[in-house]
Amino acid sequence: MKKFIGTKKIKTAVFISGKGSNLRNLIKFSKTKISPISIVLIISNTKKAKGLKYSNKYNIKKKIINFTNSKFFEKNFINFLNKKKIKLICLAGYMKILSSDFIKNFNGKIINIHPSLLPKYKGINTHKKAINNNEKFSGCTVHYVSSKLDSGRIIMQKKIKISKKETHKSLAKKVLKKEHELYPAAIMKIFS
Ligand code: GRF
């Protein structure tokens, strides 16, 4: 990916579907001096996403996109993102699968955070799967998005120990805390 040069920050869109704790964390990071990115757009596939509240709080434009399979719709959406000069898309708890055309259009510019040590436990219910498999460790991964689910090149990972009494809920909490460290670190790595 193109290196971050000079003082102009990279215009970034964050795609969410839920709570938005990663979004909030990325917004806070983006406001630091060392951040190469500036978050200018929040996209959600549902108006129910709690994270949309950060649009008002931090004065960042939001858009709710009713994703359909229509090529016309997708083309319009891509045009919209290009008009906004979006150069990086961060998926953060975004639960919809992007089409391979969309991914090709933003080739190498879409990254995702996933709550497992990929390539283990792609998809959903990662914490349940890790516990049911008696894993000793879990963690999180930031990776490039490719057309195969949770399979793009890994940028960075963080590992945590699963305790004997771990439940999927306590594990989710522990991993989420690590996600908040990992996502900014991975972005720094990409642009360093
Ligand atoms: C995170 O665990 C993320 O890795 C997963 O969904 C969760 C979203 O959390 N894909 P939040 O909406 O960022 O709080």
XYZ file of C-alpha atoms and ligand atoms in Angstrom:
206
model
C 0.000 0.000 0.000
C 1.117 3.560 -0.684
C 3.209 4.941 2.146
C 2.014 7.782 4.309
C 4.064 10.776 3.327
C 3.791 14.340 4.554
C 1.096 15.827 6.701
C -2.022 14.897 4.760
C -3.889 12.135 6.502
C -5.402 9.260 4.566
C -9.154 9.628 4.190
C -10.675 6.571 5.802
C -14.158 5.080 5.995
C -15.082 2.694 8.800
C -17.781 0.103 8.096
C -19.775 -1.141 11.096
C -22.855 -3.183 11.943
C -22.991 -3.075 15.739
C -21.680 -1.522 18.913
C -18.783 0.306 17.328
C -16.201 0.050 20.086
C -13.499 -0.483 17.459
C -14.865 2.489 15.525
C -14.667 4.687 18.627
C -11.163 3.473 19.308
C -10.078 4.191 15.729
C -11.611 7.673 15.858
C -9.634 8.419 19.030
C -6.476 7.066 17.424
C -7.092 9.083 14.255
C -7.062 12.271 16.302
C -3.549 11.650 17.604
C -0.568 13.314 15.954
C 1.044 10.050 14.953
C -2.027 8.710 13.162
C -1.663 8.416 9.381
C -5.445 8.282 8.938
C -8.357 10.598 9.345
C -11.837 9.094 9.619
C -14.225 11.001 7.402
C -17.062 8.536 6.943
C -18.972 5.905 8.881
C -20.887 3.314 6.875
C -23.402 0.927 8.380
C -25.566 -1.705 6.749
C -28.233 -1.159 9.406
C -29.737 1.854 11.133
C -29.795 -0.219 14.332
C -25.994 -0.156 14.696
C -25.305 1.442 18.091
C -21.966 2.708 16.822
C -23.757 5.214 14.585
C -23.978 7.482 17.620
C -20.277 8.280 17.163
C -21.188 10.137 14.002
C -22.848 12.897 16.035
C -20.422 12.706 18.900
C -17.356 13.182 16.701
C -18.992 15.048 13.854
C -18.245 12.460 11.183
C -20.574 11.912 8.249
C -22.551 8.676 8.376
C -24.389 6.727 5.745
C -26.673 3.743 6.103
C -26.378 1.527 3.086
C -29.033 -0.937 2.213
C -26.764 -3.363 0.415
C -28.330 -5.145 -2.494
C -26.845 -7.348 -5.159
C -27.568 -4.820 -7.859
C -24.527 -3.801 -9.911
C -26.052 -0.365 -10.408
C -26.315 0.161 -6.687
C -22.756 -0.997 -6.137
C -21.394 1.258 -8.844
C -23.125 4.221 -7.228
C -21.719 3.328 -3.851
C -18.190 2.986 -5.260
C -18.594 6.374 -6.977
C -19.726 7.883 -3.693
C -16.651 6.555 -1.873
C -14.372 7.778 -4.653
C -15.961 11.214 -4.571
C -15.199 11.358 -0.864
C -11.601 10.403 -1.771
C -11.679 7.368 0.492
C -8.281 5.659 0.332
C -8.698 3.170 3.179
C -11.693 1.151 4.352
C -11.568 -0.334 7.842
C -14.135 -3.013 8.575
C -14.910 -3.009 12.291
C -17.556 -5.493 13.332
C -19.038 -5.220 9.864
C -21.255 -8.251 9.314
C -22.019 -8.089 5.636
C -19.920 -9.789 2.956
C -18.561 -7.401 0.329
C -18.802 -8.443 -3.316
C -15.632 -9.437 -5.128
C -16.173 -6.539 -7.560
C -16.259 -4.090 -4.677
C -13.109 -5.618 -3.179
C -11.320 -5.483 -6.548
C -12.220 -1.814 -6.855
C -10.488 -1.038 -3.570
C -7.776 -3.615 -4.038
C -5.399 -3.675 -1.059
C -7.250 -0.803 0.577
C -9.754 -2.740 2.680
C -8.698 -4.154 6.031
C -10.639 -6.054 8.669
C -10.303 -6.996 12.322
C -11.283 -10.517 13.240
C -11.588 -11.929 16.774
C -9.435 -15.051 16.382
C -5.919 -16.051 15.486
C -6.524 -16.550 11.786
C -6.370 -18.850 9.876
C -8.123 -20.520 12.793
C -11.830 -19.863 13.296
C -13.016 -17.867 10.344
C -16.588 -16.625 10.307
C -18.772 -16.170 13.380
C -18.822 -17.568 16.958
C -15.037 -17.601 17.098
C -14.836 -17.584 20.912
C -17.229 -20.516 21.310
C -15.276 -22.451 18.714
C -11.932 -21.755 20.411
C -13.240 -22.815 23.835
C -14.996 -25.910 22.513
C -11.745 -26.918 20.861
C -9.861 -26.573 24.172
C -7.520 -23.987 22.726
C -4.915 -22.614 25.142
C -4.657 -19.325 23.257
C -6.853 -17.059 21.226
C -6.508 -13.501 20.014
C -7.269 -11.207 17.134
C -6.050 -10.519 13.632
C -5.983 -7.525 11.310
C -5.839 -8.619 7.684
C -6.365 -7.374 4.163
C -9.784 -8.245 2.784
C -9.836 -10.602 -0.165
C -12.815 -12.205 -1.861
C -12.445 -15.285 0.370
C -13.953 -14.773 3.836
C -11.367 -13.919 6.542
C -8.567 -15.197 4.313
C -6.628 -12.147 3.074
C -2.986 -11.491 3.953
C -2.405 -11.060 7.664
C -1.021 -7.692 8.769
C -0.713 -8.238 12.520
C -2.003 -10.451 15.329
C -2.220 -10.321 19.115
C -2.386 -13.426 21.229
C -3.978 -13.955 24.657
C -4.128 -16.885 27.027
C -7.434 -18.673 27.546
C -7.866 -19.363 31.263
C -9.309 -22.586 32.654
C -12.534 -20.894 33.710
C -12.946 -18.941 30.492
C -16.432 -18.516 29.029
C -17.095 -17.281 25.524
C -18.284 -14.015 27.038
C -15.204 -13.416 29.168
C -13.016 -14.365 26.222
C -14.865 -11.933 23.932
C -14.198 -9.154 26.456
C -10.499 -9.972 26.740
C -10.053 -10.231 22.986
C -11.946 -6.982 22.323
C -9.532 -5.170 24.640
C -6.656 -6.512 22.560
C -8.452 -5.529 19.342
C -8.382 -1.938 20.529
C -4.581 -2.116 20.766
C -4.135 -4.090 17.591
C -6.137 -2.085 15.027
C -4.181 1.181 15.430
C -0.890 -0.749 15.595
C -1.714 -2.557 12.347
C -2.581 0.740 10.637
C 0.712 2.219 11.801
C 2.486 -0.829 10.415
C 0.825 -0.502 7.004
C 1.834 3.127 6.616
C 5.284 3.051 8.234
C -15.298 -7.350 17.318
O -14.957 -8.429 18.143
C -14.834 -7.605 15.909
O -13.604 -8.242 15.838
C -15.918 -8.518 15.424
O -17.110 -7.962 15.941
C -16.805 -7.246 17.146
C -17.274 -5.841 16.931
O -17.176 -5.076 18.056
N -15.889 -8.697 13.999
P -17.411 -3.503 17.993
O -18.685 -3.253 17.198
O -16.215 -2.877 17.361
O -17.573 -3.096 19.433
